[in-house]
Coordinates of C-alpha atoms in Angstrom, one line a residue:
Chain A
M1 CA 13.6 -10.4 -60.5
K2 CA 13.1 -13.9 -61.3
L3 CA 10.0 -15.8 -60.5
I4 CA 11.1 -17.8 -57.4
K5 CA 9.1 -19.0 -54.5
K6 CA 9.9 -16.2 -52.2
V7 CA 8.1 -13.8 -54.6
N8 CA 5.0 -12.6 -52.9
I9 CA 1.9 -12.6 -55.4
L10 CA -1.3 -10.5 -55.3
I11 CA -4.2 -11.4 -57.3
V12 CA -6.6 -8.4 -57.8
G13 CA -10.1 -10.1 -58.9
L14 CA -10.8 -13.6 -57.8
G15 CA -12.9 -14.8 -60.7
L16 CA -12.5 -17.7 -63.1
L17 CA -9.1 -16.5 -64.4
G18 CA -7.8 -14.9 -61.1
G19 CA -8.8 -18.0 -59.2
S20 CA -7.1 -20.3 -61.8
Y21 CA -4.0 -18.4 -61.5
A22 CA -4.0 -18.4 -57.7
K23 CA -4.7 -22.3 -57.9
G24 CA -1.8 -22.9 -60.0
L25 CA 0.7 -20.7 -58.5
K26 CA -0.3 -21.8 -54.9
K27 CA 0.4 -25.5 -55.9
L28 CA 3.8 -24.3 -57.1
G29 CA 4.6 -22.9 -53.6
F30 CA 4.2 -19.2 -53.9
P31 CA 2.5 -17.0 -51.3
I32 CA -0.6 -15.9 -52.7
S33 CA -3.0 -12.9 -51.5
A34 CA -6.0 -11.8 -53.2
I35 CA -8.3 -8.5 -53.3
T36 CA -11.7 -9.2 -54.6
K37 CA -15.3 -7.7 -54.8
E38 CA -17.1 -10.5 -52.9
Q39 CA -16.4 -12.0 -49.4
S40 CA -17.8 -15.3 -50.7
S41 CA -15.1 -15.5 -53.3
V42 CA -12.6 -14.9 -50.5
D43 CA -14.2 -17.5 -48.2
Y44 CA -14.3 -20.0 -51.1
A45 CA -10.7 -19.3 -51.8
L46 CA -9.4 -19.7 -48.3
E47 CA -11.5 -22.7 -47.5
N48 CA -10.1 -24.5 -50.5
G49 CA -6.4 -23.5 -50.0
I50 CA -6.2 -21.5 -53.1
I51 CA -4.9 -18.4 -51.4
D52 CA -3.0 -17.7 -48.2
Y53 CA -4.8 -14.2 -47.4
G54 CA -8.0 -12.5 -49.1
T55 CA -9.7 -9.4 -48.4
T56 CA -12.5 -7.3 -50.2
K57 CA -10.8 -4.0 -49.0
I58 CA -8.0 -2.0 -50.2
E59 CA -5.4 -3.0 -47.6
P60 CA -2.2 -1.1 -48.3
E61 CA -0.2 -3.2 -46.4
I62 CA -1.3 -6.2 -48.5
I63 CA -0.7 -4.3 -51.9
G64 CA 2.9 -3.1 -50.4
E65 CA 4.0 -6.7 -49.8
A66 CA 3.4 -7.8 -53.4
D67 CA 6.4 -8.4 -55.8
L68 CA 4.0 -9.3 -58.6
V69 CA 0.4 -8.1 -58.9
V70 CA -1.8 -10.0 -61.4
F71 CA -4.9 -7.9 -62.4
A72 CA -7.9 -10.2 -63.4
L73 CA -10.5 -7.3 -63.8
Y74 CA -12.6 -5.7 -66.5
P75 CA -10.5 -3.2 -68.5
H76 CA -12.4 -0.1 -67.1
I77 CA -12.1 -1.4 -63.4
F78 CA -8.3 -2.1 -64.1
K79 CA -7.6 1.6 -65.0
K80 CA -9.8 3.1 -62.2
W81 CA -8.0 0.6 -59.6
I82 CA -4.6 1.8 -60.7
I83 CA -5.6 5.3 -60.4
E84 CA -7.0 5.1 -57.0
N85 CA -4.3 2.7 -55.5
Q86 CA -1.0 3.0 -57.3
Q87 CA 0.6 4.7 -54.3
Y88 CA 0.5 1.5 -52.3
F89 CA 2.6 -0.6 -54.6
K90 CA 6.3 -1.7 -53.6
S91 CA 8.8 0.1 -55.4
G92 CA 10.2 -2.2 -58.1
A93 CA 6.8 -4.2 -58.2
V94 CA 5.8 -5.7 -61.5
L95 CA 2.2 -5.7 -62.6
T96 CA 0.8 -7.9 -65.2
D97 CA -3.0 -8.6 -66.2
V98 CA -5.2 -11.1 -68.2
T99 CA -7.3 -8.5 -70.3
G100 CA -8.4 -9.8 -73.6
V101 CA -7.6 -6.4 -75.4
K102 CA -4.5 -4.3 -75.3
G103 CA -4.7 -1.2 -77.3
C104 CA -7.3 0.5 -75.1
I105 CA -5.5 0.1 -71.9
V106 CA -1.8 -0.8 -72.1
D107 CA -0.5 2.8 -73.2
E108 CA -2.7 4.6 -70.9
I109 CA -1.8 2.7 -67.9
Q110 CA 1.9 2.7 -68.6
Q111 CA 1.5 6.5 -68.8
I112 CA -0.3 7.1 -65.5
L113 CA 1.8 4.5 -63.6
R114 CA 4.6 5.4 -61.2
N115 CA 8.1 5.3 -62.7
D116 CA 9.3 2.8 -60.2
V117 CA 6.6 0.1 -61.0
E118 CA 6.5 -1.7 -64.3
Y119 CA 3.2 -3.0 -66.0
I120 CA 3.8 -5.9 -68.6
A121 CA 0.6 -6.9 -70.4
A122 CA -0.5 -10.4 -70.9
H123 CA -3.2 -12.4 -72.3
P124 CA -3.7 -15.9 -71.2
M125 CA -5.8 -17.6 -73.9
A126 CA -7.7 -19.7 -71.8
G127 CA -11.3 -19.7 -70.3
K128 CA -14.6 -21.6 -69.6
E129 CA -18.2 -20.8 -70.3
V130 CA -18.5 -20.4 -66.6
S131 CA -17.4 -17.7 -64.3
G132 CA -16.4 -17.2 -60.7
V133 CA -13.7 -18.5 -58.5
E134 CA -15.7 -21.7 -57.8
N135 CA -15.1 -22.9 -61.3
S136 CA -11.5 -22.0 -61.5
D137 CA -9.1 -24.6 -62.4
E138 CA -5.5 -24.5 -63.4
N139 CA -5.7 -27.1 -66.1
I140 CA -7.5 -24.7 -68.5
F141 CA -3.9 -23.5 -69.2
K142 CA -2.8 -26.8 -70.5
G143 CA -2.3 -26.9 -74.2
A144 CA -3.3 -23.2 -74.5
N145 CA -1.3 -20.1 -75.6
Y146 CA 0.0 -17.3 -73.4
L147 CA 0.6 -13.9 -75.1
V148 CA 3.1 -11.5 -73.6
V149 CA 2.3 -7.9 -75.1
P150 CA 5.2 -5.6 -74.4
T151 CA 5.6 -1.9 -75.4
K152 CA 8.8 0.1 -75.9
K153 CA 8.5 1.1 -72.2
N154 CA 9.1 -2.4 -70.9
T155 CA 12.2 -3.8 -69.7
K156 CA 13.6 -7.1 -70.9
E157 CA 13.6 -8.2 -67.2
A158 CA 9.8 -7.7 -66.9
I159 CA 9.2 -9.5 -70.2
E160 CA 11.2 -12.3 -69.0
L161 CA 9.4 -12.4 -65.7
C162 CA 6.0 -12.3 -67.6
S163 CA 7.0 -15.0 -70.0
N164 CA 8.3 -17.2 -67.0
L165 CA 4.8 -16.9 -65.4
G166 CA 3.1 -18.4 -68.3
E167 CA 5.5 -21.2 -68.4
L168 CA 4.9 -22.0 -64.6
L169 CA 1.5 -21.8 -65.1
G170 CA 1.7 -24.7 -67.7
F171 CA 0.7 -22.9 -70.8
A172 CA 1.9 -25.0 -73.9
K173 CA 3.4 -22.0 -75.7
V174 CA 4.5 -18.5 -74.6
A175 CA 4.7 -15.8 -77.4
V176 CA 5.6 -12.3 -77.5
L177 CA 3.9 -9.7 -79.7
S178 CA 3.1 -6.1 -80.2
V179 CA -0.1 -4.6 -78.9
E180 CA -1.2 -3.8 -82.6
K181 CA -0.6 -7.3 -83.6
H182 CA -2.1 -8.8 -80.5
D183 CA -5.5 -6.8 -81.1
R184 CA -5.6 -7.8 -84.7
M185 CA -5.0 -11.4 -84.0
I186 CA -7.7 -11.5 -81.1
A187 CA -10.0 -9.5 -83.2
F188 CA -10.0 -12.5 -85.9
L189 CA -9.3 -15.5 -83.6
S190 CA -11.5 -14.8 -80.7
Q191 CA -13.9 -11.7 -81.0
L192 CA -15.1 -12.5 -84.5
T193 CA -15.7 -16.4 -83.5
H194 CA -17.7 -15.1 -80.6
C195 CA -19.7 -12.7 -82.9
I196 CA -20.3 -15.9 -85.2
A197 CA -21.3 -18.1 -82.4
I198 CA -23.9 -15.3 -81.0
S199 CA -25.1 -14.8 -84.4
L200 CA -25.7 -18.5 -85.2
M201 CA -27.5 -18.9 -82.0
C202 CA -29.8 -15.7 -82.5
A203 CA -30.5 -16.3 -86.1
N204 CA -33.0 -19.2 -85.8
D205 CA -35.6 -19.6 -83.1
D206 CA -37.1 -22.9 -84.1
P207 CA -37.6 -24.8 -80.9
D208 CA -36.9 -28.2 -82.6
L209 CA -33.3 -27.4 -83.5
V210 CA -32.0 -28.8 -80.2
E211 CA -33.7 -32.2 -81.3
Y212 CA -31.9 -32.5 -84.4
T213 CA -28.5 -31.0 -83.7
G214 CA -25.2 -32.6 -84.1
D215 CA -21.6 -31.9 -82.9
S216 CA -20.9 -29.3 -85.5
F217 CA -23.4 -26.9 -84.5
R218 CA -22.6 -27.6 -80.8
D219 CA -18.9 -26.7 -81.5
L220 CA -19.7 -23.6 -83.3
T221 CA -21.9 -22.2 -80.6
R222 CA -20.3 -23.4 -77.4
I223 CA -19.0 -19.8 -77.0
A224 CA -22.4 -18.4 -77.6
N225 CA -22.8 -18.9 -73.9
I226 CA -21.2 -15.7 -73.1
N227 CA -20.8 -13.3 -70.2
D228 CA -22.5 -10.2 -72.1
E229 CA -21.2 -7.5 -69.7
M230 CA -17.6 -8.4 -70.3
W231 CA -17.8 -9.3 -73.9
S232 CA -19.6 -6.0 -75.1
E233 CA -16.9 -4.1 -73.2
L234 CA -14.1 -6.2 -75.0
F235 CA -15.9 -5.7 -78.4
L236 CA -16.3 -1.9 -78.1
S237 CA -12.6 -1.6 -76.7
N238 CA -11.5 -3.2 -80.0
K239 CA -14.2 -1.8 -82.1
D240 CA -12.3 -0.7 -85.4
V241 CA -10.1 -3.6 -85.4
L242 CA -13.0 -6.0 -84.9
L243 CA -15.2 -4.4 -87.6
E244 CA -12.4 -4.8 -89.9
Q245 CA -11.8 -8.6 -89.4
M246 CA -15.7 -8.9 -89.4
D247 CA -15.6 -7.4 -92.8
I248 CA -12.8 -9.7 -94.2
Y249 CA -14.6 -12.8 -92.8
R250 CA -17.9 -11.6 -94.4
N251 CA -16.5 -11.0 -97.8
T252 CA -15.1 -14.8 -97.9
F253 CA -18.4 -16.1 -96.6
D254 CA -20.2 -14.1 -99.4
K255 CA -17.7 -15.6 -102.0
L256 CA -18.6 -19.2 -100.8
Y257 CA -22.4 -18.0 -101.1
D258 CA -21.8 -17.0 -104.7
L259 CA -20.0 -20.1 -105.7
I260 CA -22.8 -22.1 -104.4
N261 CA -25.4 -19.9 -106.1
N262 CA -23.6 -20.3 -109.4
N263 CA -23.4 -24.2 -109.1
D264 CA -19.5 -23.6 -109.1
R265 CA -18.4 -27.0 -107.7
D266 CA -14.8 -26.5 -108.6
G267 CA -14.7 -23.2 -106.9
M268 CA -16.3 -24.5 -103.8
R269 CA -13.8 -27.5 -103.8
E270 CA -10.8 -25.2 -104.1
M271 CA -12.1 -23.2 -100.9
M272 CA -12.6 -26.5 -99.2
K273 CA -9.0 -27.8 -100.0
L274 CA -7.6 -24.5 -98.8
S275 CA -9.6 -24.6 -95.6
T276 CA -8.7 -28.3 -94.9
K277 CA -4.9 -27.6 -95.6
R278 CA -5.0 -24.8 -93.3
R279 CA -7.0 -26.2 -90.6
R280 CA -4.6 -29.1 -90.2
E281 CA -1.9 -26.7 -88.8
F282 CA -4.3 -25.7 -86.1
N283 CA -4.6 -29.3 -84.3
K284 CA -3.8 -28.7 -80.7
K285 CA -0.4 -29.5 -79.7
V286 CA -0.5 -30.4 -76.1
Chain B
M1 CA -40.0 -57.4 -89.5
K2 CA -38.2 -56.5 -86.4
L3 CA -34.5 -56.1 -86.1
I4 CA -33.6 -59.5 -84.5
K5 CA -30.4 -61.1 -84.7
K6 CA -31.1 -63.4 -87.5
V7 CA -31.6 -60.4 -89.8
N8 CA -28.9 -60.5 -92.6
I9 CA -27.6 -57.0 -92.9
L10 CA -25.4 -55.7 -96.1
I11 CA -23.7 -52.5 -95.9
V12 CA -23.2 -50.8 -99.2
G13 CA -20.0 -48.5 -98.9
L14 CA -17.6 -49.4 -96.3
G15 CA -16.2 -45.9 -95.3
L16 CA -16.0 -44.1 -92.0
L17 CA -19.9 -44.4 -91.6
G18 CA -20.5 -47.7 -93.4
G19 CA -17.7 -49.2 -91.3
S20 CA -19.0 -47.8 -87.9
Y21 CA -22.4 -49.3 -88.7
A22 CA -20.7 -52.7 -89.4
K23 CA -18.7 -52.5 -86.2
G24 CA -21.7 -51.6 -84.0
L25 CA -24.0 -54.2 -85.5
K26 CA -21.4 -56.9 -85.7
K27 CA -20.8 -56.6 -81.9
L28 CA -24.6 -56.9 -81.4
G29 CA -24.5 -60.4 -83.3
F30 CA -25.9 -59.5 -86.7
P31 CA -24.5 -61.3 -89.7
I32 CA -22.9 -58.6 -91.8
S33 CA -21.8 -58.4 -95.4
A34 CA -20.5 -55.9 -97.2
I35 CA -20.0 -54.4 -100.8
T36 CA -17.4 -51.7 -101.5
K37 CA -15.2 -50.1 -104.0
E38 CA -11.7 -50.8 -102.6
Q39 CA -10.3 -54.3 -101.8
S40 CA -8.2 -52.7 -99.0
S41 CA -11.4 -51.7 -97.2
V42 CA -12.8 -55.4 -97.6
D43 CA -9.4 -56.7 -96.4
Y44 CA -9.3 -54.3 -93.2
A45 CA -12.9 -55.1 -92.4
L46 CA -12.3 -58.8 -92.5
E47 CA -9.0 -58.8 -90.7
N48 CA -10.6 -56.8 -87.8
G49 CA -13.8 -58.8 -87.6
I50 CA -16.1 -55.9 -88.6
I51 CA -17.8 -58.0 -91.4
D52 CA -18.5 -61.7 -92.0
Y53 CA -18.2 -61.4 -95.7
G54 CA -16.9 -58.7 -98.0
T55 CA -16.6 -58.1 -101.8
T56 CA -15.8 -55.3 -104.3
K57 CA -18.0 -56.9 -106.9
I58 CA -21.9 -57.0 -107.4
E59 CA -22.6 -60.5 -106.1
P60 CA -26.4 -61.1 -106.7
E61 CA -26.5 -63.7 -104.1
I62 CA -25.2 -61.6 -101.4
I63 CA -27.4 -58.7 -102.3
G64 CA -30.4 -61.3 -102.5
E65 CA -29.6 -62.5 -99.0
A66 CA -29.9 -59.4 -97.2
D67 CA -33.0 -58.4 -95.2
L68 CA -31.7 -54.9 -94.5
V69 CA -29.5 -53.0 -96.7
V70 CA -27.6 -50.1 -95.4
F71 CA -26.4 -47.5 -98.3
A72 CA -23.4 -45.5 -97.1
L73 CA -22.6 -43.8 -100.3
Y74 CA -22.6 -40.5 -102.1
P75 CA -26.2 -39.4 -103.3
H76 CA -25.4 -39.7 -107.0
I77 CA -23.7 -43.2 -106.6
F78 CA -26.6 -44.4 -104.5
K79 CA -29.1 -43.5 -107.2
K80 CA -26.9 -45.3 -109.8
W81 CA -26.5 -48.3 -107.7
I82 CA -30.3 -48.7 -107.2
I83 CA -31.1 -48.3 -110.9
E84 CA -28.5 -51.0 -111.9
N85 CA -28.7 -53.7 -109.1
Q86 CA -32.3 -53.5 -107.7
Q87 CA -33.4 -56.6 -109.4
Y88 CA -31.3 -58.5 -107.0
F89 CA -32.9 -57.5 -103.8
K90 CA -34.9 -60.1 -101.8
S91 CA -38.6 -59.5 -102.0
G92 CA -39.5 -57.7 -98.6
A93 CA -35.9 -56.2 -98.0
V94 CA -35.8 -52.9 -96.4
L95 CA -33.2 -50.4 -97.6
T96 CA -31.9 -47.4 -95.6
D97 CA -29.1 -44.9 -96.0
V98 CA -26.8 -42.4 -94.2
T99 CA -27.2 -39.4 -96.8
G100 CA -26.9 -36.1 -95.2
V101 CA -29.6 -34.4 -97.7
K102 CA -32.9 -35.9 -98.5
G103 CA -35.0 -33.8 -100.9
C104 CA -32.7 -34.7 -103.9
I105 CA -32.9 -38.3 -103.5
V106 CA -35.7 -39.8 -101.3
D107 CA -38.7 -39.2 -103.7
E108 CA -36.6 -40.2 -106.8
I109 CA -35.3 -43.5 -105.4
Q110 CA -39.0 -44.5 -103.9
Q111 CA -40.3 -43.8 -107.5
I112 CA -37.8 -45.9 -109.2
L113 CA -37.8 -48.7 -106.7
R114 CA -39.4 -52.1 -107.0
N115 CA -42.9 -52.3 -105.3
D116 CA -42.0 -55.3 -103.1
V117 CA -38.8 -53.5 -101.5
E118 CA -39.0 -50.4 -99.1
Y119 CA -36.6 -47.6 -98.8
I120 CA -36.7 -45.6 -95.6
A121 CA -34.4 -42.5 -95.3
A122 CA -32.3 -41.9 -92.2
H123 CA -29.5 -39.5 -91.3
P124 CA -27.1 -40.5 -88.5
M125 CA -25.8 -37.2 -87.2
A126 CA -22.4 -38.4 -86.5
G127 CA -19.0 -38.2 -88.1
K128 CA -15.3 -37.6 -87.8
E129 CA -12.9 -35.2 -89.7
V130 CA -11.2 -38.4 -91.1
S131 CA -12.8 -41.0 -93.5
G132 CA -12.2 -44.6 -94.4
V133 CA -13.1 -47.7 -92.9
E134 CA -9.8 -47.7 -90.8
N135 CA -11.2 -44.7 -88.9
S136 CA -14.8 -46.2 -88.4
D137 CA -15.8 -46.2 -84.7
E138 CA -19.2 -47.2 -83.4
N139 CA -18.6 -44.8 -80.2
I140 CA -19.2 -41.7 -82.8
F141 CA -23.0 -42.6 -82.4
K142 CA -23.0 -42.1 -78.6
G143 CA -24.8 -38.9 -77.5
A144 CA -25.6 -38.1 -81.2
N145 CA -28.9 -37.8 -83.1
Y146 CA -30.4 -40.1 -85.4
L147 CA -33.1 -38.9 -87.8
V148 CA -35.8 -41.1 -89.6
V149 CA -37.1 -39.2 -92.6
P150 CA -40.2 -41.1 -93.8
T151 CA -42.4 -40.1 -96.7
K152 CA -46.0 -40.9 -97.4
K153 CA -44.9 -44.0 -99.0
N154 CA -43.4 -45.5 -96.1
T155 CA -45.0 -48.0 -93.8
K156 CA -45.2 -48.0 -90.1
E157 CA -43.2 -51.1 -89.9
A158 CA -40.3 -49.7 -91.9
I159 CA -40.3 -46.5 -89.7
E160 CA -40.0 -48.6 -86.7
L161 CA -37.4 -50.8 -88.0
C162 CA -35.4 -47.8 -89.0
S163 CA -35.9 -46.1 -85.6
N164 CA -35.0 -49.5 -84.1
L165 CA -31.7 -49.6 -85.9
G166 CA -30.9 -46.2 -84.7
E167 CA -31.4 -47.3 -81.0
L168 CA -29.4 -50.5 -81.4
L169 CA -26.7 -48.5 -82.7
G170 CA -26.5 -46.5 -79.4
F171 CA -27.6 -43.0 -80.7
A172 CA -29.0 -40.9 -77.8
K173 CA -32.1 -39.6 -79.6
V174 CA -34.0 -41.1 -82.6
A175 CA -36.3 -38.5 -84.1
V176 CA -38.8 -38.7 -87.0
L177 CA -39.3 -35.8 -89.4
S178 CA -40.4 -34.9 -92.8
V179 CA -37.9 -34.5 -95.9
E180 CA -38.7 -30.8 -96.1
K181 CA -38.2 -30.2 -92.3
H182 CA -35.0 -32.4 -92.4
D183 CA -33.3 -30.5 -95.2
R184 CA -34.1 -27.2 -93.7
M185 CA -32.7 -28.2 -90.2
I186 CA -29.4 -29.7 -91.8
A187 CA -29.0 -26.6 -93.9
F188 CA -28.9 -24.6 -90.7
L189 CA -27.4 -26.9 -88.3
S190 CA -24.8 -28.8 -90.5
Q191 CA -24.3 -27.2 -93.9
L192 CA -24.3 -23.5 -92.8
T193 CA -21.9 -24.4 -89.9
H194 CA -19.4 -26.0 -92.6
C195 CA -19.8 -22.9 -94.7
I196 CA -18.7 -20.7 -91.8
A197 CA -15.9 -22.8 -90.8
I198 CA -14.7 -22.9 -94.5
S199 CA -15.0 -19.1 -94.6
L200 CA -13.1 -18.5 -91.4
M201 CA -10.3 -20.8 -92.4
C202 CA -10.0 -19.2 -95.8
A203 CA -10.4 -15.4 -94.8
N204 CA -7.1 -14.9 -93.2
D205 CA -3.7 -16.1 -94.5
D206 CA -1.4 -14.8 -91.7
P207 CA 0.8 -17.8 -90.8
D208 CA 1.2 -16.4 -87.4
L209 CA -2.3 -17.3 -86.4
V210 CA -1.5 -20.8 -85.3
E211 CA 0.7 -19.4 -82.7
Y212 CA -1.7 -17.3 -81.1
T213 CA -5.0 -19.2 -81.4
G214 CA -7.2 -20.5 -78.6
D215 CA -9.9 -22.9 -78.2
S216 CA -12.7 -20.8 -79.6
F217 CA -11.1 -20.7 -83.0
R218 CA -10.3 -24.3 -83.0
D219 CA -13.7 -25.3 -82.2
L220 CA -15.2 -23.1 -84.9
T221 CA -12.8 -24.5 -87.5
R222 CA -12.6 -28.2 -86.6
I223 CA -15.1 -29.0 -89.5
A224 CA -13.0 -26.9 -92.0
N225 CA -11.0 -30.1 -92.4
I226 CA -13.5 -31.2 -94.9
N227 CA -13.9 -33.9 -97.7
D228 CA -14.5 -31.5 -100.6
E229 CA -15.9 -34.0 -103.0
M230 CA -18.6 -35.2 -100.5
W231 CA -19.6 -31.8 -99.2
S232 CA -19.6 -29.7 -102.7
E233 CA -22.2 -32.4 -103.6
L234 CA -24.2 -32.0 -100.3
F235 CA -24.2 -28.2 -100.8
L236 CA -25.4 -28.2 -104.3
S237 CA -27.9 -31.0 -103.5
N238 CA -29.6 -28.8 -101.1
K239 CA -28.7 -25.5 -102.7
D240 CA -32.0 -23.4 -102.4
V241 CA -32.6 -24.4 -98.8
L242 CA -28.9 -23.7 -97.8
L243 CA -28.9 -20.3 -99.4
E244 CA -31.9 -19.3 -97.5
Q245 CA -30.5 -20.3 -94.2
M246 CA -27.1 -18.6 -95.2
D247 CA -29.3 -15.3 -95.8
I248 CA -30.8 -15.7 -92.3
Y249 CA -27.6 -16.1 -90.6
R250 CA -25.9 -13.3 -92.6
N251 CA -28.7 -10.9 -91.6
T252 CA -28.2 -11.6 -87.8
F253 CA -24.4 -11.2 -88.2
D254 CA -25.0 -7.8 -90.0
K255 CA -27.2 -6.8 -87.2
L256 CA -24.5 -7.6 -84.6
Y257 CA -21.9 -5.6 -86.9
D258 CA -24.2 -2.6 -86.9
L259 CA -24.8 -2.7 -83.0
I260 CA -21.0 -2.7 -82.6
N261 CA -20.5 0.1 -85.3
N262 CA -23.1 2.2 -83.5
N263 CA -21.6 1.6 -80.0
D264 CA -25.0 0.1 -79.0
R265 CA -23.8 -1.6 -75.8
D266 CA -27.3 -2.5 -74.7
G267 CA -28.5 -3.9 -78.2
M268 CA -25.1 -6.2 -78.2
R269 CA -25.9 -7.4 -74.6
E270 CA -29.3 -8.3 -75.6
M271 CA -28.3 -10.6 -78.4
M272 CA -25.6 -12.1 -76.0
K273 CA -28.3 -12.8 -73.6
L274 CA -30.4 -14.4 -76.1
S275 CA -27.6 -16.6 -77.4
T276 CA -26.5 -17.7 -73.8
K277 CA -30.3 -18.6 -73.0
R278 CA -30.5 -20.6 -76.2
R279 CA -27.2 -22.2 -76.1
R280 CA -27.6 -23.9 -72.7
E281 CA -30.5 -26.0 -74.3
F282 CA -27.9 -27.4 -76.6
N283 CA -25.5 -28.9 -74.0
K284 CA -25.1 -32.6 -75.0
K285 CA -27.1 -35.2 -73.1
V286 CA -25.2 -38.4 -73.1

């Protein structure tokens, strides 16, 4: 199956990401249906031409028409949804998702899933500090990375289809990596950075801080404005890997602390030179 | 003295900040001279109409003509410059600076300074990850904070003049605070955030990180691209206060670590709710 315009796409969960997928794919000409929790999300999406059809109910016919189903749900809801509704999938349908952790769901879902349906995991590394379909925007994918996370059970065709989806959505880069590598990378790059932002914001309750702040503090704490329900689930879903990455970072922070404490200017400058050299590689390529 | 257009302004140190001051003030119609280390900086500034006169030498006549002198130098060079050249200042001249720490210089400079000249400390909280007059840009002040840091020795007139300078340069907010409060705020808001960015960048040498990164990591490490000569001096100039703020942050990070380790979802969500509530206050008001 190639991702051509007659492919019917079903989005399950019309929030910020689900809505952004719908917007981007609708503009490309795909027929888009959606199943989501709130009628207000369906109404908004229909009024704004983001979807062709939407419902808050499990409608077997709608599920059965979909060639590609994108799950934009919390991990535990995703699992429950599959268990309860997988009988309605079209034979040969491909499922994918947007979940930020993989180890806790990919194997399990592939085990419980019907044999004639394939689930290929993906992680679009894009977001905003606001949620809901009302804030969805397909431009958040520009310049961002899209990760395809296959297991041994996945076919070459599904990996290609899923990669193709990322390209069509406008991601700057599509990469394919294993579940283990994905979760380790995400623990460091995304979960740890959220832990740091939360800690910074909670560490100091001086109300005057806001008067004296600069861009550095704003940049480091942008993601401290966080969906606590989702992120507490993501942290615990990847707990061991996250704690390991937190330890690695903390050791480095402690090293810098000791260098300052020991007036070791050369040691500090070495770390700064290394951080400068490495950081330059990370400038966004749009 | 009010900051009117016949006031002669001398910039000492024509780097990123000195150059940005010169650009902004020149556009407002002030006569601008500059003394700086490199002839190439003088040439660039003259060719681009940023200054009216520039030199790499100590020219007593130029120093003696200035009503307002802005020092955009490293702290230790600033002190040395004052000791060696203060005899050339015009009587009644006002000096100010852009230095990021205050405790280590303000009292000392006010003590050694001639009685007929006044030094009023300021900290423009703006910058870029690049240096040099070639990268100067007066737009970096828009939306940023400008801190005036007087001591008991300062006159009301100089505090007003210095505040007026910040307003003219286009800062969104001008605040007046004590040396102690300034250095504590800066340790938390600016120095600690740089320590975190450096540590994040040095903690993990996996070359694949750049392939899988997202905006969160980019935001948290933007300032890891750092001038090691300047920042090692700034850290050591504010060492005790910085170490104290690093401890406060580290304790909060450790608390979050423990909550994750103990599967304490409610505790994590409490911290996230607090960080979200506080962070919303910090959105930039331009």
